[in-house]
CSV table of C-alpha atoms in Angstrom, one decimal:
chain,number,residue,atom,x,y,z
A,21,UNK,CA,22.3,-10.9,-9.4
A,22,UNK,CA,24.4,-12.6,-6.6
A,23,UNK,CA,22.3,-15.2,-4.5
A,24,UNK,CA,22.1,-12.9,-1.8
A,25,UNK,CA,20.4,-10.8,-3.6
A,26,UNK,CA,18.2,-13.1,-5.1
A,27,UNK,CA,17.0,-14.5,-2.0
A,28,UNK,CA,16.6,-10.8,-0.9
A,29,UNK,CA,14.3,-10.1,-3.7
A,30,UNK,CA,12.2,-13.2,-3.6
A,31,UNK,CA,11.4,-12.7,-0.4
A,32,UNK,CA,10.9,-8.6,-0.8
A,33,UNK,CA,9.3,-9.0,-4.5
A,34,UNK,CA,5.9,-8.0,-2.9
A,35,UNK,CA,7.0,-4.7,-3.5
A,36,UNK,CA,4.2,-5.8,-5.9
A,37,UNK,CA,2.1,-5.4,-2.6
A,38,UNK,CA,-0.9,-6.8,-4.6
A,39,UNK,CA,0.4,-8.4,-7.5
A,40,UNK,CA,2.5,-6.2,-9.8
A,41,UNK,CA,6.2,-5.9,-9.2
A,42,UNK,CA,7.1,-2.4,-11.4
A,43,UNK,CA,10.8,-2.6,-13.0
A,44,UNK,CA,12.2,0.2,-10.9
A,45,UNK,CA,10.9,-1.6,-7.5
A,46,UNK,CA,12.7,-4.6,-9.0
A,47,UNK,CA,16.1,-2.7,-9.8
A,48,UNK,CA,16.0,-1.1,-6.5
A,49,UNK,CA,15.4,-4.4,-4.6
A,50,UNK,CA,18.5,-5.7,-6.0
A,51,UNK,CA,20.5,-3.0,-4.8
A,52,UNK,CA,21.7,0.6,-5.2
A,53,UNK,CA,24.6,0.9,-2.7
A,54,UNK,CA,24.0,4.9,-3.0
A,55,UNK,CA,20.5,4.4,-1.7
A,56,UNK,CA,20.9,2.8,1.2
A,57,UNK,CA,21.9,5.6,3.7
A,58,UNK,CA,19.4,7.8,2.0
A,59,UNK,CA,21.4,9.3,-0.5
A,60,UNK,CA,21.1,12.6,-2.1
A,61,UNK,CA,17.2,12.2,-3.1
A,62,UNK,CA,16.1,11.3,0.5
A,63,UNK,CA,13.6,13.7,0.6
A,64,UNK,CA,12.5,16.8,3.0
A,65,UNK,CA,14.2,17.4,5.6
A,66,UNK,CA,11.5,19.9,7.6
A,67,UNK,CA,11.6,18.8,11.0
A,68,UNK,CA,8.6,19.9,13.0
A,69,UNK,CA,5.6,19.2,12.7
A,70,UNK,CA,4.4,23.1,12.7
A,71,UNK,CA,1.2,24.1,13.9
A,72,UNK,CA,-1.3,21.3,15.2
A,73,UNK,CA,-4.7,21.2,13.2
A,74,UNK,CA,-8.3,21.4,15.0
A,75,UNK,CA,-8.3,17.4,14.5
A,76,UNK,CA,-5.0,16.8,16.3
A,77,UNK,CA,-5.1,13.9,18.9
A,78,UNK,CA,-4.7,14.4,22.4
A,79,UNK,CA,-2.4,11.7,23.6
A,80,UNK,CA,-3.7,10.3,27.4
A,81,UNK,CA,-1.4,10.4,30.5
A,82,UNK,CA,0.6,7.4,31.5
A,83,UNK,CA,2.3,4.1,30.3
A,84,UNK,CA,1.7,3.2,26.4
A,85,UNK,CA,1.3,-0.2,25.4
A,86,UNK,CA,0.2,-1.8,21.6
A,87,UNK,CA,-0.1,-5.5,21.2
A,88,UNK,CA,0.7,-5.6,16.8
A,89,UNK,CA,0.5,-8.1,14.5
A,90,UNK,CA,3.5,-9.7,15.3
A,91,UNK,CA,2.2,-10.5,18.6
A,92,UNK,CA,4.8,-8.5,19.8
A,93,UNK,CA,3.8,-5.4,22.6
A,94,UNK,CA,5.1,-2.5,22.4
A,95,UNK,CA,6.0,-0.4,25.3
A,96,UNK,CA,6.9,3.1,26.6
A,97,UNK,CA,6.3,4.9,30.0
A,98,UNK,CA,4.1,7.7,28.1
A,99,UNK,CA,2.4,7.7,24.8
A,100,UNK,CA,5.0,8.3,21.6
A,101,UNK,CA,5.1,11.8,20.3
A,102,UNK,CA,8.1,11.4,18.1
A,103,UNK,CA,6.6,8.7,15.5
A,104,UNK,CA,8.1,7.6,12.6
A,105,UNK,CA,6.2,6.0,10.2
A,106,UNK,CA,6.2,4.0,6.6
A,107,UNK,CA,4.8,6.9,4.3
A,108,UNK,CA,1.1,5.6,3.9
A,109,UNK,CA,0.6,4.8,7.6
A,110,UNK,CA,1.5,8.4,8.1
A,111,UNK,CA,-1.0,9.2,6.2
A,112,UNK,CA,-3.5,7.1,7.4
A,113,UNK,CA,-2.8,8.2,11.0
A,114,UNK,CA,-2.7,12.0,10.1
A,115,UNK,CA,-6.7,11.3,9.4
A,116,UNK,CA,-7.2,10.1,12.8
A,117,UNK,CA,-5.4,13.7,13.8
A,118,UNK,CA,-2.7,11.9,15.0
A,119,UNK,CA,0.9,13.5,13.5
A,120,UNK,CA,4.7,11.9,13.0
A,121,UNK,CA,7.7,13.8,13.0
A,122,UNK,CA,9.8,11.6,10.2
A,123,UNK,CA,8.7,8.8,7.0
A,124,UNK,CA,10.2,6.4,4.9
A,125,UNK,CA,9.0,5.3,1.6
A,126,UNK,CA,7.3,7.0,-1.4
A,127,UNK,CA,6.6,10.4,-0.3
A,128,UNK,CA,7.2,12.8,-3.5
A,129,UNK,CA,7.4,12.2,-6.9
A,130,UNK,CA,10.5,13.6,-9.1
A,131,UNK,CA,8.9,16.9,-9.2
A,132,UNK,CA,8.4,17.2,-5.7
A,133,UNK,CA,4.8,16.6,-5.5
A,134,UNK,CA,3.0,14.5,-2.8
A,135,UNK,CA,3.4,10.6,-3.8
A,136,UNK,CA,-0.2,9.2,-4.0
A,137,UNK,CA,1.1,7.0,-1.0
A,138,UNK,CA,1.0,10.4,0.7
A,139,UNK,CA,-2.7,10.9,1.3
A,140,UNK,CA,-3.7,14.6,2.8
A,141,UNK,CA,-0.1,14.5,4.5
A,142,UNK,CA,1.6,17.6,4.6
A,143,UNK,CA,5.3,16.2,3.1
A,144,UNK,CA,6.4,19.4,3.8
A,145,UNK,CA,6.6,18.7,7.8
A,146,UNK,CA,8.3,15.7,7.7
A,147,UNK,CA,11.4,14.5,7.6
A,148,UNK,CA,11.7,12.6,5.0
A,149,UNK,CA,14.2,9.5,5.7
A,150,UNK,CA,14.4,7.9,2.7
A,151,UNK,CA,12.1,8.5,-0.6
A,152,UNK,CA,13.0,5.0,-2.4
A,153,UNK,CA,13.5,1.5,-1.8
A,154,UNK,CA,16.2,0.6,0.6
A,155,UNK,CA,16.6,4.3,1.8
A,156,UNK,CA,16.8,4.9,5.6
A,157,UNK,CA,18.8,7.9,6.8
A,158,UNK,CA,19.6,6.0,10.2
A,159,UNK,CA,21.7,9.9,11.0
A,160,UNK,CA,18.0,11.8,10.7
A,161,UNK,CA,16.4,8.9,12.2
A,162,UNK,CA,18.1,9.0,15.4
A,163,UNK,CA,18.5,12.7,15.3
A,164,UNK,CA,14.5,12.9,15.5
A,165,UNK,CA,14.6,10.8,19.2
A,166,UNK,CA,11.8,8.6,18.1
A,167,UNK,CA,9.7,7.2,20.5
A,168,UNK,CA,8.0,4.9,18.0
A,169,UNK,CA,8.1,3.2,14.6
A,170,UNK,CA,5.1,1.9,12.5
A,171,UNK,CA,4.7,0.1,9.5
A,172,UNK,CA,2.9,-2.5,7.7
A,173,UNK,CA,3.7,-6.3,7.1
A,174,UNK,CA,3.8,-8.0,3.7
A,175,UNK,CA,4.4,-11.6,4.3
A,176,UNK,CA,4.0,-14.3,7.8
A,177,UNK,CA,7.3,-13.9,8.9
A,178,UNK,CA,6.3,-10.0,9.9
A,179,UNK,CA,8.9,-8.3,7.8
A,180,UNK,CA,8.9,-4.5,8.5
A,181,UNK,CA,8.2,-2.8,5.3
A,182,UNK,CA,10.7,-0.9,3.8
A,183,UNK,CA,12.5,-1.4,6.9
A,184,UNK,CA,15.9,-1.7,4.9
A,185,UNK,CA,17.3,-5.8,5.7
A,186,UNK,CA,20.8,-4.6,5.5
A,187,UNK,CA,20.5,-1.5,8.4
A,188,UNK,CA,18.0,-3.3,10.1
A,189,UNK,CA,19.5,-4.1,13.0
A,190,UNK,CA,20.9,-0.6,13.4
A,191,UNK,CA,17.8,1.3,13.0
A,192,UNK,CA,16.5,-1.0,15.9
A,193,UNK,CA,19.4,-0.2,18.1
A,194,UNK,CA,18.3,2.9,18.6
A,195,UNK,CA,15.4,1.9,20.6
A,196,UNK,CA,12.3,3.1,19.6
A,197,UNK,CA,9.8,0.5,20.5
A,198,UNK,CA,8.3,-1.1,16.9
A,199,UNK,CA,4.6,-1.8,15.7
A,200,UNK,CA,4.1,-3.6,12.7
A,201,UNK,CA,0.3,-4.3,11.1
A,202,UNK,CA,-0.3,-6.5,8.8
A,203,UNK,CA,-1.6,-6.1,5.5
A,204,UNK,CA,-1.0,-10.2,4.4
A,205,UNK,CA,-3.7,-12.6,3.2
A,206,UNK,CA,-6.6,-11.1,5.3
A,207,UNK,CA,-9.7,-8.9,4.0
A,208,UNK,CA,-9.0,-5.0,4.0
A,209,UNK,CA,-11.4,-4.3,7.4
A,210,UNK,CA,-9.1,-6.6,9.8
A,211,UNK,CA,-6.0,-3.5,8.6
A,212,UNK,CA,-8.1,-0.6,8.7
A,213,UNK,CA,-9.7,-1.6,12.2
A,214,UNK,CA,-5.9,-2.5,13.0
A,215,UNK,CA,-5.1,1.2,12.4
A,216,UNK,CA,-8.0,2.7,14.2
A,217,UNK,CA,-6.8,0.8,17.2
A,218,UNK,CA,-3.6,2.0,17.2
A,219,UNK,CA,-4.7,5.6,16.7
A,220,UNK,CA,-6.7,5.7,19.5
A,221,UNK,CA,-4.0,4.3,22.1
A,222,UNK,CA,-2.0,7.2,20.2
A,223,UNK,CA,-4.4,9.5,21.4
A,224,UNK,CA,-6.9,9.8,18.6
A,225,UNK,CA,-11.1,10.2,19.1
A,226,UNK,CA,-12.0,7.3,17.3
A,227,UNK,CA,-15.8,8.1,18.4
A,228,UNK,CA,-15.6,11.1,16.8
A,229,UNK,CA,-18.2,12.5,14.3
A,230,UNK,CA,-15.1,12.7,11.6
A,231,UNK,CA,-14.1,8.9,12.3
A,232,UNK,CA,-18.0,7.9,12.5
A,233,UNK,CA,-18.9,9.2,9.2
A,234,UNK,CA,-15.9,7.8,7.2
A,235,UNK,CA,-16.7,4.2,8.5
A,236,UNK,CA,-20.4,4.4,7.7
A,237,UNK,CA,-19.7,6.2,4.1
A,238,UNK,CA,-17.0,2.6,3.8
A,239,UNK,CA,-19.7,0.6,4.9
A,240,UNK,CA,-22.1,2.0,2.4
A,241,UNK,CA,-19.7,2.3,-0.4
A,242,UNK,CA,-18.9,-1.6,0.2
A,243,UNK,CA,-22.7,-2.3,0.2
A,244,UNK,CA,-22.8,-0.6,-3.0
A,245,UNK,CA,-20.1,-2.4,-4.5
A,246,UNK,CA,-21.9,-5.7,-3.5
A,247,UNK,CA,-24.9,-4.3,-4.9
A,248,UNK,CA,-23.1,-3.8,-8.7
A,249,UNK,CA,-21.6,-7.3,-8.2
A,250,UNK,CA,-24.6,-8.5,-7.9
A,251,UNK,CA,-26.6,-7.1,-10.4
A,252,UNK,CA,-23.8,-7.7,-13.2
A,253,UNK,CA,-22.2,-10.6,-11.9
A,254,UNK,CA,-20.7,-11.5,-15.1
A,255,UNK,CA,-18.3,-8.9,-15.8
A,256,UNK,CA,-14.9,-9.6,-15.5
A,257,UNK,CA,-12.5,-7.5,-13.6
A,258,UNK,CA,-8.5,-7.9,-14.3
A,259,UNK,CA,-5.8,-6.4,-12.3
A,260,UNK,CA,-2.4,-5.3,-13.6
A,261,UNK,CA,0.8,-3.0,-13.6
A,262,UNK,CA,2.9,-1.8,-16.0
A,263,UNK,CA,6.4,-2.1,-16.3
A,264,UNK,CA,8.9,-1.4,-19.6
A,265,UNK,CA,8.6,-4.8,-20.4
A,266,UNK,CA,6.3,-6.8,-18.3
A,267,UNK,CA,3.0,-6.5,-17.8
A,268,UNK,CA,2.0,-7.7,-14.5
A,269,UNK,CA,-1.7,-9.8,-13.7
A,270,UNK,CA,-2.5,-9.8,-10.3
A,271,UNK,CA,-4.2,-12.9,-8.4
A,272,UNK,CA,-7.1,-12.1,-6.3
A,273,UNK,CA,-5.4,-14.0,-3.2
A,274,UNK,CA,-2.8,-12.3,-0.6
A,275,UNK,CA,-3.7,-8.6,-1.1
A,276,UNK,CA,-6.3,-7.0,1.5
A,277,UNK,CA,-8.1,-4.9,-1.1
A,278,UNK,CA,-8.7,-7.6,-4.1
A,279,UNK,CA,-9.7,-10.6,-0.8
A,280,UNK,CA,-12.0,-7.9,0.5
A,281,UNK,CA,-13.6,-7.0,-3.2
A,282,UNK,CA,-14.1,-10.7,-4.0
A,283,UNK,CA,-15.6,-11.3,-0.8
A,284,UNK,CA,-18.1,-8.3,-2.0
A,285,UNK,CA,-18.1,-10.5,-5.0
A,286,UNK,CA,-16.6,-9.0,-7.8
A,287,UNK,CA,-15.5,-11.8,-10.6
A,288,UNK,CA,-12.3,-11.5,-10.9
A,289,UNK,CA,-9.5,-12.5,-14.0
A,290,UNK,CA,-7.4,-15.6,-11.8
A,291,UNK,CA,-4.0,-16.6,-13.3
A,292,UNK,CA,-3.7,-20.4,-12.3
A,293,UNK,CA,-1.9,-21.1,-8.9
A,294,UNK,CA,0.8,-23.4,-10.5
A,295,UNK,CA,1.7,-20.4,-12.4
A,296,UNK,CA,1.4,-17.3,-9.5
A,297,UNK,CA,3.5,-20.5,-7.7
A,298,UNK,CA,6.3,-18.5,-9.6
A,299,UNK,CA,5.8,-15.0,-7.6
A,300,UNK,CA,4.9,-16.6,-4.0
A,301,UNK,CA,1.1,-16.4,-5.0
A,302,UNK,CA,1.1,-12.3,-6.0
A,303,UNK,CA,1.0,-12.0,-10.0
A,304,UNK,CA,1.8,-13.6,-13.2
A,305,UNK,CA,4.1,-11.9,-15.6
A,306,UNK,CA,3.2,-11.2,-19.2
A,307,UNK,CA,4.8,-10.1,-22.1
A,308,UNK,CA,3.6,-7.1,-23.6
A,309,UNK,CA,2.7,-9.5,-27.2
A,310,UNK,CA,0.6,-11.4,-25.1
A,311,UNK,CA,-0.9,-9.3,-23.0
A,312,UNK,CA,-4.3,-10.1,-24.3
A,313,UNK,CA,-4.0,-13.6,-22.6
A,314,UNK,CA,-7.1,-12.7,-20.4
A,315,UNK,CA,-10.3,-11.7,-21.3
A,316,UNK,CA,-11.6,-8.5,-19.4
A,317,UNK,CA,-14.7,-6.0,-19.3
A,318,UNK,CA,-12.8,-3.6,-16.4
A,319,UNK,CA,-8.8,-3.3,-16.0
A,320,UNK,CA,-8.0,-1.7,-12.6
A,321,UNK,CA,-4.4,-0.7,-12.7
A,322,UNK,CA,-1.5,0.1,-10.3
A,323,UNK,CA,-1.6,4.0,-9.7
A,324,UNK,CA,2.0,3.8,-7.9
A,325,UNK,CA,5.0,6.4,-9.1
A,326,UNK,CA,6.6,2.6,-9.4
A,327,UNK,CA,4.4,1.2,-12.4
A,328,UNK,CA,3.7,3.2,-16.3
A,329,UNK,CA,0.5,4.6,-15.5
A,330,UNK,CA,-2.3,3.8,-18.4
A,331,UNK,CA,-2.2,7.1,-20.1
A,332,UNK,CA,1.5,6.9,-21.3
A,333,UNK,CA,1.5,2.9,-22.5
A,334,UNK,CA,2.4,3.1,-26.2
A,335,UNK,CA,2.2,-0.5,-26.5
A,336,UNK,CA,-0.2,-1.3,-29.4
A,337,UNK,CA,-1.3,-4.9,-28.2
A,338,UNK,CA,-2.8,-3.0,-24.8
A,339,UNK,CA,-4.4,-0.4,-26.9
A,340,UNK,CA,-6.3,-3.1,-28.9
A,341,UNK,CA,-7.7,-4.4,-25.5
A,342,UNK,CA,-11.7,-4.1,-25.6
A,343,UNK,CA,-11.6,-2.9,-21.9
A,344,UNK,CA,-9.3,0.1,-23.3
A,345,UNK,CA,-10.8,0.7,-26.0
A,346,UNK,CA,-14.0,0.9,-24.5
A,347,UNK,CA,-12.7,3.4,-21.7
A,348,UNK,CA,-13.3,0.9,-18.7
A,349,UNK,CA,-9.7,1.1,-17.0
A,350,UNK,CA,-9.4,2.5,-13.3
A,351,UNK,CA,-6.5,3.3,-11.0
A,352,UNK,CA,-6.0,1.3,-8.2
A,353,UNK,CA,-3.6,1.3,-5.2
A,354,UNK,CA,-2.2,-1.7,-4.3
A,355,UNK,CA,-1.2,-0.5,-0.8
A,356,UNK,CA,-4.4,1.2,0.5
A,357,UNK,CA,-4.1,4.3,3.0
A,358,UNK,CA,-5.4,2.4,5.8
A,359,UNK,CA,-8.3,4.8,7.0
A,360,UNK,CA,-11.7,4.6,6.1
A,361,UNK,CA,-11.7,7.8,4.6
A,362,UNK,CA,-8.9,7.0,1.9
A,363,UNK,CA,-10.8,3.4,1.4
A,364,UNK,CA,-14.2,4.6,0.4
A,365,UNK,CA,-13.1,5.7,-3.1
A,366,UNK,CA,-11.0,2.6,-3.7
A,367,UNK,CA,-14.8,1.2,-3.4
A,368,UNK,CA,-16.8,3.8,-5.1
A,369,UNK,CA,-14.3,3.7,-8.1
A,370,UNK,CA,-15.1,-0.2,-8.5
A,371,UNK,CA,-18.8,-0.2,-8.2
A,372,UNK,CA,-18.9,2.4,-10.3
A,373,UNK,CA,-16.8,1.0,-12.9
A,374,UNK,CA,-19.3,-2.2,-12.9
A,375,UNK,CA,-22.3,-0.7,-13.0
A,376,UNK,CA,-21.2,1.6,-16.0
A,377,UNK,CA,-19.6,-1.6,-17.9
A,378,UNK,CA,-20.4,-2.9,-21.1
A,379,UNK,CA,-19.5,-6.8,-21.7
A,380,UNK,CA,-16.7,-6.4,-23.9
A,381,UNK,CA,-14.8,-9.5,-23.1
């Protein structure tokens, strides 16, 4: 890997997004020349948006402006209609009814299916600009006239995400304004408020009864999570991905679900910071021989198309682990759909998962 690249990828090795950094996210961070204009596998190509739903926003009359997380405003003389979006904002504004004409990032799997970074979007409406790491069709991208580009932030310097570094510049030459929200070192509420905010200058009813119900059923679901935590305080929660080769132990620091959940006070598995020093704070890596370094009562693991998903790890030193064994393993998603609907399972999963939990560690 050329030093270019390497400074690239330590700086974009939070594909992780949470602590675990799958192979393929690592291979396609250093490079794939192919998939950098899109390629062949960029995805749909649908165009419109089709038919509006019942939910659809209603965007207000006159100037637009969205202060993000950058600190930056964005502006435009009437509210965007042509959005493009990174895949799981998409998602998390088609909740709040409002749509986007293009995407970039995991939006189908190999068989075409929805990505679970996807949520309830229709990928069939989109177009889909790039599918993979470092894929941006800037040709569809202009071609759509956007008025507006969203995505999240990873680190402090407010890096787009999968905002490609090499095409950067030309994908913001052609002047759709830019809104990043952050998703760095803060609790999961600050984001999903975030993304409620800019829904509603995008012309979503953020009062509505939809919207009112998902944010009470998060609040209750987080209340219940504190509830488990409480009642069974000691057991033990670890976080990981799988990779071919690497298994991947997530610190509890950085990533807005795990701050939030240990704020609700679930005990989590903590790799010593000298040693996440290594990943910029995200995740230790383990060998698959000693992947029993940490004891654990509950595994949550990565449910991205990036990482091995539980079910299909042959290795026979994570087999032997009591949490597997004793059936206590749940999927997580280390880049939440930022709506409160899409949230409230990522809680309910977890307090379930304690309050069903046998001390195995």
């Amino acid at each position: 890997m050329s030093n270019a690249r390497a400074t690239h990828l330590s700086r974009r090795g939070i594909l992780a997004a949470g602590g675990a950094l799958g192979l393929g996210a690592v291979l396609a961070a250093c490079g794939d020349e192919d998939a950098k204009s899109g390629g062949a596998n960029a995805g749909t190509d649908a165009g419109a948006n089709g038919d509006a739903s019942k939910d659809a926003a209603t965007p207000p009359a006159g100037p637009w402006t969205f202060k993000d997380d950058r600190g930056q405003t964005a502006k435009a003389d009437k509210v965007p209609s042509n959005i493009v979006a990174f895949t799981g904002v998409a998602a998390a504004l088609h909740d709040y009814g409002v749509e986007v004409k293009g995407v970039f990032g995991p939006t189908t799997t190999k068989g075409g299916k929805p990505d679970v970074q996807a949520g309830d979007l229709d990928v069939t409406k989109v177009t889909v600009l790039g599918n993979e790491w470092g894929q941006f069709n800037i040709e569809k991208y202009a071609a759509l006239a956007p008025d507006l580009l969203v995505t999240t932030m990873f680190d402090s310097a407010g890096t787009l995400w999968y905002v490609p570094d090499e095409s950067k510049d030309k994908i913001l030459a052609v002047g759709a304004p830019t809104v990043g929200i952050s998703v760095f070192d803060i609790q999961l509420d600050r984001p999903l408020q975030r993304m409620l905010e800019l829904a509603k200058t995008l012309g979503a009813d953020t009062a509505s009864a939809k919207v009112t119900a998902a944010k009470k059923a998060f609040e209750d679901a987080a209340a219940r999570l504190r509830a488990a935590t409480r009642a069974k305080p000691d057991i033990k929660v670890l976080v990981g991905s799988a990779s071919q080769d690497i298994f991947y132990v997530s610190g509890s620091n950085l990533s807005i679900d795990l701050e939030y959940f240990k704020a609700l006070g679930v005990n989590f598995v903590e790799p010593s910071a000298d040693v996440l020093k290594a990943s910029g704070g995200w995740y230790e890596n383990l060998s698959w021989e000693n992947v029993d370094k940490y004891k654990a009562d509950v595994i949550m693991m990565d449910n991205r198309t990036s990482a091995i998903q539980p079910g299909d790890i042959t290795e026979a030193t994570w087999k032997q682990l009591p949490a597997v064994k004793a059936g206590q393993v749940i999927a997580r998603n280390p880049e939440p759909i930022l709506s409160y609907d899409k949230c409230v399972p990522l809680l309910t999963s977890l307090a379930e998962a304690i309050e069903n939990a046998k001390k195995v560690s």
